[in-house]
Amino acid sequence: MANVVVVGSQWGDEGKGKIVDWLSEQADIVVRFQGGHNAGHTLVIDGITYKLSLLPSGVVRPGKLSVIGNGVVIDPRALLEEIDRLKGQGIDVTPQSLRIAENATLILPLHQELDAVRESSNMLTRVGTTRRGIGPAYEDKVGRRAIRIMDLADPLALGRKIERLLAHHNALRRGLGLEEVGVGTVREQLESVAPRVLPYLDSVWSLLDHKRREGKRILFEGAQGALLDIDHGTYPFVTSSNTVAAQAATGSGLGPSAIGYVLGICKAYTTRVGEGPFPTEQANDIGRLIGERGREFGTVTGRPRRCGWFDAVLVRQTVRTSGINGLALTKLDILDGLRELKVCVGYRLDGREIDYLPAGEHAQAEVEPVYETVEGWQAETARARSWAQLPAQAIKYVRRIEELVGCPVALLSTSPEREDTILMQNPFET
C-alpha cells in the first residue's frame, strides 16, 4: 500500500479538494504539509458545499485523522473560525480528529499588516498575494525569530520571544511609517487563543511515524500548485513555501521513503490568480467563456481567475519537478461544445523554439506559445463515470495530453461531485 501525495501541477485551483476528498475514503490520515490559510479547497458532498482554507480536506469525513504539519504556517484566529464554521455545518472538529504539529509557525496580525502594506506599495513588485501574512510569517521562520505554536504553552518564555520578534518588526514598521507594536499587545493576542488551540498540539513527526509503522494509509494534501513553488515556480510571482511533492516529507516530519505515489492535479485548461507570466492566457471571449463556465473565482479571495488553453510544457515540467506518477484531470466538462481546442506544445523565445519554461523572470514574460489545434466535441462529458460515456474526441484529447506531458491520467473528474470520477489507476494500490 502506497502513501499518496496530492499536489497541484499548475498554478493552484486545480480541484485538489474534491480529489483529496475522493481519496480520503481510502485513507486513514490526511496531512496538510505547507502553505497556510491562503489556500482554498471547495468540497461538495451530498449537495453540501464546504470551503476549507487551513484544515485538511479529510476533516469532513468521519473516522479520519486530520493533521496539520510543521511546514504549515498557522493563523490561530483563522483556524478557530474555520473550526467554528464547520461546526455550524454539522462537522465537529475535536482533538481526537485533528492534530497540529507543535513546531508549526504562527501567523500574527502584524504579519498580515506587513503583507498588505508591501503589496500596496509601489516600491516593490506586486506578486498578487492574498495579504494574509503568509510570506512575512515564513520570513520570520527562516530568520529564526518566529513564534511557534508550542510557545503558547510556555508563558514564562513567551515574553522574551515576542521581544525578539518585535526587535525586527518594529524596525520595519518605523521604516514604513507604521505605529510600533507593544509586547503586551502581541501577548494578549496569543493568550486569547491559547486555551482553544493547545489541546490539538502533538509531536506530529512521531505520530505519523507510528501510524505508518502500523500500516495506516496516509494522504498528503498540498496547497497551491507546483508553479507557485518558491524554488521551481515563476519567481518572484510565487508563494512563500515549497509546493512540490518533496515538501510532503519535510513539512510533515516523515522521511521521503514514506511517499509511495505522487498524484498531480491539473485542469483540462489553465488558470492563474494574481500577477505573473501566463503564456497561454486568453484575455478574450474564449478566456471569459471558460471563466464563466468553470466559475473561476478564488475560493479564498473571490478574485476572478485568468483563463487560457492547456499548457503541456508547464505540466510536463511539474511532472518532473514533483516526480508525479499519475495525473487527475479535472473540469473536462467545461470544454464541452467548443468546436476546436488549442494545446501549447512548446514555446518560442528570441526566434528559437524551446520545450521548457526558462527560470528567468524576463524570459518567462517573453515566451510565446506554440499551439497544436485539437478537434473539440459536442456531446456532454459532465457527470460521466466511465470511459464509455465520453465522446470519442474527448478521449482523444485526454490521450493527447498524456502523450505531451509524459504521464498517464489516473483519474478524470467530470463535475464537482465526488461520484463523478472515472478511475483508471488507484494511487493507493499502485
Short mmCIF file of C-alpha atoms in Angstrom, two decimals:
data_model
loop_
_atom_site.label_atom_id
_atom_site.label_comp_id
_atom_site.label_asym_id
_atom_site.label_seq_id
_atom_site.Cartn_x
_atom_site.Cartn_y
_atom_site.Cartn_z
CA MET A 1 0.00 0.00 0.00
CA ALA A 2 1.36 3.38 -1.05
CA ASN A 3 1.12 6.61 0.91
CA VAL A 4 -0.06 9.23 -1.58
CA VAL A 5 0.95 12.87 -2.07
CA VAL A 6 -1.52 15.11 -3.91
CA VAL A 7 -0.06 18.27 -5.47
CA GLY A 8 -1.30 20.86 -7.92
CA SER A 9 0.56 20.66 -11.22
CA GLN A 10 -0.36 24.15 -12.45
CA TRP A 11 -0.81 27.44 -10.53
CA GLY A 12 -3.26 26.07 -7.98
CA ASP A 13 -7.08 25.96 -8.02
CA GLU A 14 -6.96 22.69 -9.97
CA GLY A 15 -9.65 20.95 -7.93
CA LYS A 16 -7.46 19.27 -5.30
CA GLY A 17 -10.20 19.45 -2.68
CA LYS A 18 -12.53 17.08 -4.49
CA ILE A 19 -9.75 14.65 -5.38
CA VAL A 20 -8.40 14.59 -1.82
CA ASP A 21 -11.91 14.04 -0.53
CA TRP A 22 -12.39 11.20 -3.04
CA LEU A 23 -9.11 9.58 -1.99
CA SER A 24 -9.65 10.20 1.73
CA GLU A 25 -12.29 7.48 1.77
CA GLN A 26 -9.41 5.02 1.33
CA ALA A 27 -7.01 6.84 3.67
CA ASP A 28 -6.74 6.72 7.45
CA ILE A 29 -4.91 10.04 7.83
CA VAL A 30 -4.92 13.25 5.78
CA VAL A 31 -1.97 15.64 6.23
CA ARG A 32 -1.51 19.29 5.22
CA PHE A 33 2.22 19.92 4.82
CA GLN A 34 2.76 23.52 3.58
CA GLY A 35 1.10 26.86 2.98
CA GLY A 36 -1.48 28.48 5.20
CA HIS A 37 -5.00 29.84 5.01
CA ASN A 38 -4.18 31.45 1.67
CA ALA A 39 -5.09 28.11 0.09
CA GLY A 40 -8.71 27.28 -0.64
CA HIS A 41 -10.37 23.90 -1.12
CA THR A 42 -14.03 23.53 -2.05
CA LEU A 43 -15.73 20.20 -1.33
CA VAL A 44 -19.24 19.27 -2.47
CA ILE A 45 -20.59 16.30 -0.50
CA ASP A 46 -24.22 15.18 -0.80
CA GLY A 47 -25.11 18.61 -2.14
CA ILE A 48 -23.44 20.47 0.76
CA THR A 49 -20.53 22.79 -0.04
CA TYR A 50 -17.63 23.03 2.41
CA LYS A 51 -14.99 25.71 1.93
CA LEU A 52 -11.71 24.94 3.68
CA SER A 53 -8.58 27.06 3.85
CA LEU A 54 -6.35 25.67 6.59
CA LEU A 55 -7.88 22.39 7.70
CA PRO A 56 -7.12 19.21 5.72
CA SER A 57 -9.95 18.12 3.41
CA GLY A 58 -10.30 14.84 5.30
CA VAL A 59 -11.70 16.71 8.30
CA VAL A 60 -15.24 16.46 6.89
CA ARG A 61 -15.04 12.65 6.77
CA PRO A 62 -15.94 10.75 9.95
CA GLY A 63 -13.31 8.38 11.28
CA LYS A 64 -10.38 10.10 9.55
CA LEU A 65 -7.49 11.68 11.42
CA SER A 66 -6.54 15.12 10.08
CA VAL A 67 -3.04 16.51 10.66
CA ILE A 68 -1.52 19.96 10.13
CA GLY A 69 2.22 19.51 9.70
CA ASN A 70 5.17 21.65 10.71
CA GLY A 71 5.52 23.03 7.17
CA VAL A 72 2.24 24.94 7.52
CA VAL A 73 2.07 28.49 8.88
CA ILE A 74 -0.98 28.88 11.12
CA ASP A 75 -3.15 31.89 11.87
CA PRO A 76 -4.77 30.71 15.13
CA ARG A 77 -7.76 33.02 14.75
CA ALA A 78 -8.44 31.78 11.21
CA LEU A 79 -8.06 28.20 12.43
CA LEU A 80 -10.63 28.65 15.18
CA GLU A 81 -13.02 30.49 12.84
CA GLU A 82 -12.83 27.61 10.37
CA ILE A 83 -13.45 25.05 13.12
CA ASP A 84 -16.48 27.05 14.31
CA ARG A 85 -17.81 27.44 10.77
CA LEU A 86 -17.63 23.68 10.19
CA LYS A 87 -19.39 23.08 13.49
CA GLY A 88 -22.24 25.19 12.15
CA GLN A 89 -22.42 22.77 9.21
CA GLY A 90 -22.56 19.75 11.50
CA ILE A 91 -18.84 18.83 11.45
CA ASP A 92 -17.34 18.67 14.94
CA VAL A 93 -13.55 19.09 14.83
CA THR A 94 -12.07 17.76 18.07
CA PRO A 95 -8.54 16.95 19.33
CA GLN A 96 -9.39 13.34 18.51
CA SER A 97 -9.92 14.16 14.84
CA LEU A 98 -7.32 16.92 14.37
CA ARG A 99 -3.68 17.10 15.46
CA ILE A 100 -1.36 20.06 14.86
CA ALA A 101 2.45 20.00 14.79
CA GLU A 102 3.77 21.71 17.90
CA ASN A 103 6.65 23.21 15.89
CA ALA A 104 4.45 24.91 13.29
CA THR A 105 4.97 28.68 12.88
CA LEU A 106 2.25 31.15 13.87
CA ILE A 107 0.88 33.97 11.73
CA LEU A 108 0.17 37.12 13.76
CA PRO A 109 -1.83 40.27 12.92
CA LEU A 110 1.45 42.15 12.40
CA HIS A 111 2.32 39.70 9.62
CA GLN A 112 -0.94 40.43 7.84
CA GLU A 113 -0.48 44.17 8.18
CA LEU A 114 3.05 43.98 6.77
CA ASP A 115 1.85 41.79 3.90
CA ALA A 116 -0.87 44.28 2.97
CA VAL A 117 1.43 47.31 3.16
CA ARG A 118 4.05 45.66 0.97
CA GLU A 119 1.52 44.53 -1.61
CA SER A 120 0.04 48.02 -1.84
CA SER A 121 3.42 49.73 -2.06
CA ASN A 122 4.79 50.97 -5.35
CA MET A 123 8.33 50.30 -4.12
CA LEU A 124 8.14 46.56 -4.60
CA THR A 125 6.96 44.18 -7.30
CA ARG A 126 3.34 43.25 -6.72
CA VAL A 127 3.03 39.49 -6.76
CA GLY A 128 -0.69 39.22 -6.08
CA THR A 129 -0.56 37.79 -2.55
CA THR A 130 -3.73 37.14 -0.54
CA ARG A 131 -2.44 39.60 2.10
CA ARG A 132 -2.93 37.01 4.83
CA GLY A 133 0.55 37.25 6.31
CA ILE A 134 1.87 34.02 4.82
CA GLY A 135 5.10 35.44 3.38
CA PRO A 136 6.12 37.51 6.43
CA ALA A 137 5.48 34.51 8.71
CA TYR A 138 7.75 32.30 6.58
CA GLU A 139 10.37 35.07 6.62
CA ASP A 140 10.36 35.01 10.43
CA LYS A 141 10.63 31.23 10.41
CA VAL A 142 13.71 31.33 8.18
CA GLY A 143 15.07 34.27 10.21
CA ARG A 144 14.84 32.15 13.40
CA ARG A 145 12.65 34.66 15.21
CA ALA A 146 9.22 33.08 14.66
CA ILE A 147 6.80 32.28 17.44
CA ARG A 148 5.75 28.67 17.12
CA ILE A 149 2.51 27.19 18.30
CA MET A 150 4.26 25.29 21.13
CA ASP A 151 5.34 28.64 22.60
CA LEU A 152 1.75 29.26 23.67
CA ALA A 153 2.26 26.59 26.34
CA ASP A 154 5.28 28.39 27.87
CA PRO A 155 4.12 31.79 29.21
CA LEU A 156 7.42 32.45 31.00
CA ALA A 157 9.46 32.29 27.79
CA LEU A 158 6.81 33.84 25.57
CA GLY A 159 7.59 37.44 26.52
CA ARG A 160 11.26 37.09 25.57
CA LYS A 161 10.34 35.53 22.23
CA ILE A 162 7.89 38.31 21.49
CA GLU A 163 10.62 40.87 22.24
CA ARG A 164 12.96 39.11 19.81
CA LEU A 165 10.27 39.15 17.12
CA LEU A 166 9.39 42.83 17.67
CA ALA A 167 13.02 43.95 17.56
CA HIS A 168 12.83 43.07 13.87
CA HIS A 169 9.26 44.06 13.09
CA ASN A 170 9.22 47.41 14.84
CA ALA A 171 12.31 48.45 12.90
CA LEU A 172 10.44 47.54 9.70
CA ARG A 173 7.32 49.35 10.86
CA ARG A 174 9.25 52.52 11.61
CA GLY A 175 10.69 52.45 8.11
CA LEU A 176 7.21 52.02 6.65
CA GLY A 177 5.71 54.77 8.77
CA LEU A 178 3.62 52.38 10.85
CA GLU A 179 2.99 52.57 14.58
CA GLU A 180 5.15 50.22 16.64
CA VAL A 181 3.58 47.17 18.29
CA GLY A 182 3.98 46.54 22.00
CA VAL A 183 4.90 43.25 23.66
CA GLY A 184 1.68 43.37 25.69
CA THR A 185 -0.45 43.63 22.55
CA VAL A 186 1.06 40.54 20.96
CA ARG A 187 0.95 38.60 24.23
CA GLU A 188 -2.74 39.40 24.63
CA GLN A 189 -3.45 38.26 21.07
CA LEU A 190 -1.72 34.93 21.71
CA GLU A 191 -3.10 34.29 25.17
CA SER A 192 -6.64 34.85 23.93
CA VAL A 193 -6.43 31.86 21.56
CA ALA A 194 -4.09 29.57 23.51
CA PRO A 195 -6.71 27.68 25.59
CA ARG A 196 -8.60 26.55 22.49
CA VAL A 197 -5.57 25.79 20.32
CA LEU A 198 -3.25 23.94 22.72
CA PRO A 199 -5.41 20.77 23.05
CA TYR A 200 -4.73 19.99 19.37
CA LEU A 201 -0.92 20.01 19.68
CA ASP A 202 1.18 16.92 19.08
CA SER A 203 4.63 15.69 18.03
CA VAL A 204 3.32 15.10 14.53
CA TRP A 205 6.53 13.55 13.19
CA SER A 206 6.32 10.86 15.88
CA LEU A 207 2.58 10.38 15.50
CA LEU A 208 2.85 9.86 11.75
CA ASP A 209 5.82 7.51 12.12
CA HIS A 210 3.84 5.29 14.50
CA LYS A 211 0.82 5.32 12.21
CA ARG A 212 2.94 4.43 9.20
CA ARG A 213 4.51 1.51 11.05
CA GLU A 214 1.02 0.32 11.95
CA GLY A 215 0.24 0.14 8.24
CA LYS A 216 -2.12 3.12 8.15
CA ARG A 217 -2.69 4.79 4.81
CA ILE A 218 -1.53 8.43 4.75
CA LEU A 219 -2.71 11.00 2.25
CA PHE A 220 -0.60 14.17 1.98
CA GLU A 221 -2.53 17.20 0.78
CA GLY A 222 -0.64 20.01 -0.91
CA ALA A 223 -1.83 23.59 -1.24
CA GLN A 224 -1.48 25.93 -4.24
CA GLY A 225 0.37 24.44 -7.22
CA ALA A 226 3.88 23.43 -8.24
CA LEU A 227 4.26 26.51 -10.46
CA LEU A 228 3.96 28.65 -7.32
CA ASP A 229 6.88 26.84 -5.65
CA ILE A 230 9.42 29.26 -4.14
CA ASP A 231 12.25 27.44 -5.98
CA HIS A 232 10.65 25.87 -9.03
CA GLY A 233 7.82 28.30 -9.77
CA THR A 234 7.52 31.54 -11.75
CA TYR A 235 9.67 33.53 -9.31
CA PRO A 236 9.06 36.13 -7.91
CA PHE A 237 5.35 35.59 -8.63
CA VAL A 238 5.19 32.61 -6.30
CA THR A 239 4.09 31.65 -2.82
CA SER A 240 6.50 31.57 0.13
CA SER A 241 6.82 27.81 0.56
CA ASN A 242 7.85 24.76 -1.44
CA THR A 243 4.75 23.36 -3.09
CA VAL A 244 6.33 20.41 -4.92
CA ALA A 245 5.77 16.87 -3.68
CA ALA A 246 9.12 16.59 -1.87
CA GLN A 247 7.83 19.09 0.70
CA ALA A 248 5.40 16.43 1.98
CA ALA A 249 8.34 14.77 3.71
CA THR A 250 9.92 17.95 5.12
CA GLY A 251 6.62 19.56 6.07
CA SER A 252 5.33 16.55 7.99
CA GLY A 253 8.46 15.11 9.59
CA LEU A 254 8.33 11.82 7.70
CA GLY A 255 11.25 10.82 5.51
CA PRO A 256 10.91 10.64 1.72
CA SER A 257 10.78 6.85 1.85
CA ALA A 258 7.26 7.21 3.30
CA ILE A 259 6.00 8.57 -0.04
CA GLY A 260 4.87 5.91 -2.45
CA TYR A 261 2.84 7.69 -5.14
CA VAL A 262 2.54 11.30 -6.31
CA LEU A 263 -0.74 12.37 -7.89
CA GLY A 264 -0.69 15.66 -9.78
CA ILE A 265 -3.95 17.55 -10.23
CA CYS A 266 -4.47 19.65 -13.35
CA LYS A 267 -7.37 21.24 -15.15
CA ALA A 268 -8.17 20.42 -18.78
CA TYR A 269 -7.28 24.07 -19.38
CA THR A 270 -5.13 26.53 -17.39
CA THR A 271 -5.94 29.23 -14.83
CA ARG A 272 -3.96 31.60 -12.67
CA VAL A 273 -4.83 34.04 -9.88
CA GLY A 274 -2.75 37.16 -9.32
CA GLU A 275 0.23 38.55 -11.16
CA GLY A 276 2.94 36.80 -13.14
CA PRO A 277 3.59 35.16 -16.52
CA PHE A 278 0.87 33.08 -18.17
CA PRO A 279 1.89 32.07 -21.73
CA THR A 280 -1.48 30.59 -22.83
CA GLU A 281 -3.71 33.22 -21.23
CA GLN A 282 -6.76 34.15 -23.31
CA ALA A 283 -7.74 37.71 -22.46
CA ASN A 284 -10.62 37.45 -24.91
CA ASP A 285 -14.04 35.84 -25.40
CA ILE A 286 -12.61 32.31 -25.06
CA GLY A 287 -10.99 33.16 -21.73
CA ARG A 288 -14.17 34.78 -20.47
CA LEU A 289 -16.27 31.81 -21.62
CA ILE A 290 -14.03 29.33 -19.82
CA GLY A 291 -14.07 31.50 -16.70
CA GLU A 292 -17.87 31.78 -16.67
CA ARG A 293 -18.46 28.09 -17.33
CA GLY A 294 -15.84 26.99 -14.81
CA ARG A 295 -16.91 29.53 -12.17
CA GLU A 296 -13.31 30.58 -11.94
CA PHE A 297 -13.19 32.72 -8.83
CA GLY A 298 -10.72 32.25 -5.98
CA THR A 299 -12.05 30.24 -3.01
CA VAL A 300 -10.20 32.45 -0.52
CA THR A 301 -10.21 35.87 -2.21
CA GLY A 302 -13.10 35.74 -4.64
CA ARG A 303 -10.82 37.22 -7.30
CA PRO A 304 -11.57 36.18 -10.90
CA ARG A 305 -9.00 33.76 -12.27
CA ARG A 306 -7.16 34.36 -15.52
CA CYS A 307 -8.01 31.58 -18.00
CA GLY A 308 -6.27 30.04 -21.00
CA TRP A 309 -5.57 26.91 -23.02
CA PHE A 310 -3.91 23.81 -21.59
CA ASP A 311 -0.14 24.24 -21.38
CA ALA A 312 1.54 20.87 -21.82
CA VAL A 313 5.01 22.41 -21.45
CA LEU A 314 4.29 23.57 -17.90
CA VAL A 315 2.61 20.36 -16.79
CA ARG A 316 5.41 18.26 -18.28
CA GLN A 317 7.84 20.34 -16.26
CA THR A 318 5.93 19.92 -12.99
CA VAL A 319 5.59 16.19 -13.63
CA ARG A 320 9.38 16.12 -13.41
CA THR A 321 9.97 18.55 -10.54
CA SER A 322 7.37 16.80 -8.37
CA GLY A 323 8.04 13.25 -9.55
CA ILE A 324 4.38 12.84 -10.50
CA ASN A 325 3.30 9.25 -11.17
CA GLY A 326 -0.20 9.98 -12.42
CA LEU A 327 -2.49 12.91 -13.17
CA ALA A 328 -6.00 13.69 -12.05
CA LEU A 329 -7.53 15.71 -14.89
CA THR A 330 -10.38 17.97 -13.76
CA LYS A 331 -13.04 20.16 -15.40
CA LEU A 332 -13.04 18.39 -18.75
CA ASP A 333 -16.75 19.20 -18.96
CA ILE A 334 -16.04 22.95 -19.12
CA LEU A 335 -14.72 22.40 -22.67
CA ASP A 336 -17.91 20.70 -23.87
CA GLY A 337 -19.33 22.25 -27.04
CA LEU A 338 -16.16 24.02 -28.22
CA ARG A 339 -15.51 23.17 -31.87
CA GLU A 340 -11.75 23.32 -31.54
CA LEU A 341 -9.26 23.44 -28.70
CA LYS A 342 -5.67 24.53 -28.56
CA VAL A 343 -2.87 22.89 -26.59
CA CYS A 344 0.51 24.54 -26.04
CA VAL A 345 3.23 22.09 -27.12
CA GLY A 346 6.26 24.39 -26.95
CA TYR A 347 7.45 27.98 -26.68
CA ARG A 348 9.16 30.43 -28.99
CA LEU A 349 11.78 32.68 -27.41
CA ASP A 350 14.18 35.02 -29.25
CA GLY A 351 13.46 33.31 -32.57
CA ARG A 352 14.01 29.74 -31.41
CA GLU A 353 11.70 27.03 -30.10
CA ILE A 354 12.20 25.58 -26.61
CA ASP A 355 10.38 22.82 -24.72
CA TYR A 356 10.59 24.17 -21.17
CA LEU A 357 9.78 27.30 -19.16
CA PRO A 358 13.01 29.24 -18.54
CA ALA A 359 13.81 30.30 -14.98
CA GLY A 360 14.46 33.98 -15.72
CA GLU A 361 11.69 36.48 -14.99
CA HIS A 362 12.19 38.38 -18.25
CA ALA A 363 12.35 35.22 -20.36
CA GLN A 364 9.18 33.86 -18.74
CA ALA A 365 7.36 37.05 -19.65
CA GLU A 366 8.60 36.93 -23.25
CA VAL A 367 7.90 33.32 -24.26
CA GLU A 368 5.24 32.82 -26.93
CA PRO A 369 3.19 29.63 -27.01
CA VAL A 370 3.36 27.22 -29.92
CA TYR A 371 -0.09 25.68 -30.32
CA GLU A 372 -1.47 22.45 -31.66
CA THR A 373 -5.15 22.54 -32.63
CA VAL A 374 -7.35 19.68 -31.46
CA GLU A 375 -10.90 18.93 -32.59
CA GLY A 376 -13.49 19.57 -29.89
CA TRP A 377 -16.65 17.61 -29.05
CA GLN A 378 -20.33 18.50 -28.97
CA ALA A 379 -21.66 15.81 -26.63
CA GLU A 380 -21.57 16.26 -22.83
CA THR A 381 -18.82 14.87 -20.62
CA ALA A 382 -20.42 16.30 -17.46
CA ARG A 383 -21.18 13.67 -14.82
CA ALA A 384 -19.67 10.85 -16.90
CA ARG A 385 -18.47 7.96 -14.71
CA SER A 386 -16.89 5.67 -17.29
CA TRP A 387 -14.85 5.93 -20.49
CA ALA A 388 -17.84 4.57 -22.43
CA GLN A 389 -19.82 7.70 -21.54
CA LEU A 390 -17.22 10.06 -23.00
CA PRO A 391 -17.30 11.37 -26.60
CA ALA A 392 -14.55 9.94 -28.80
CA GLN A 393 -12.93 13.34 -29.29
CA ALA A 394 -12.81 13.96 -25.53
CA ILE A 395 -10.97 10.67 -25.11
CA LYS A 396 -8.55 11.69 -27.87
CA TYR A 397 -7.95 14.99 -26.06
CA VAL A 398 -7.11 13.20 -22.81
CA ARG A 399 -4.81 10.74 -24.59
CA ARG A 400 -3.00 13.58 -26.36
CA ILE A 401 -2.40 15.32 -23.05
CA GLU A 402 -0.89 12.09 -21.69
CA GLU A 403 1.47 11.91 -24.65
CA LEU A 404 2.55 15.53 -24.39
CA VAL A 405 3.22 15.59 -20.63
CA GLY A 406 4.71 12.10 -20.44
CA CYS A 407 2.43 10.92 -17.65
CA PRO A 408 -0.76 8.82 -17.54
CA VAL A 409 -4.11 10.17 -16.40
CA ALA A 410 -5.05 8.17 -13.32
CA LEU A 411 -8.31 9.96 -12.51
CA LEU A 412 -10.73 12.01 -14.57
CA SER A 413 -13.15 14.39 -12.85
CA THR A 414 -16.32 15.39 -14.72
CA SER A 415 -18.13 17.50 -12.10
CA PRO A 416 -17.60 18.88 -8.58
CA GLU A 417 -19.49 15.87 -7.13
CA ARG A 418 -17.13 13.21 -5.80
CA GLU A 419 -19.00 10.35 -7.51
CA ASP A 420 -18.49 11.88 -10.95
CA THR A 421 -14.99 10.48 -11.24
CA ILE A 422 -13.52 8.00 -13.71
CA LEU A 423 -10.79 5.84 -12.21
CA MET A 424 -8.02 4.40 -14.38
CA GLN A 425 -5.36 3.86 -11.72
CA ASN A 426 -5.87 3.78 -7.93
CA PRO A 427 -2.92 5.61 -6.34
CA PHE A 428 -3.28 3.69 -3.07
CA GLU A 429 -2.97 0.35 -4.85
CA THR A 430 -0.10 1.12 -7.20
#
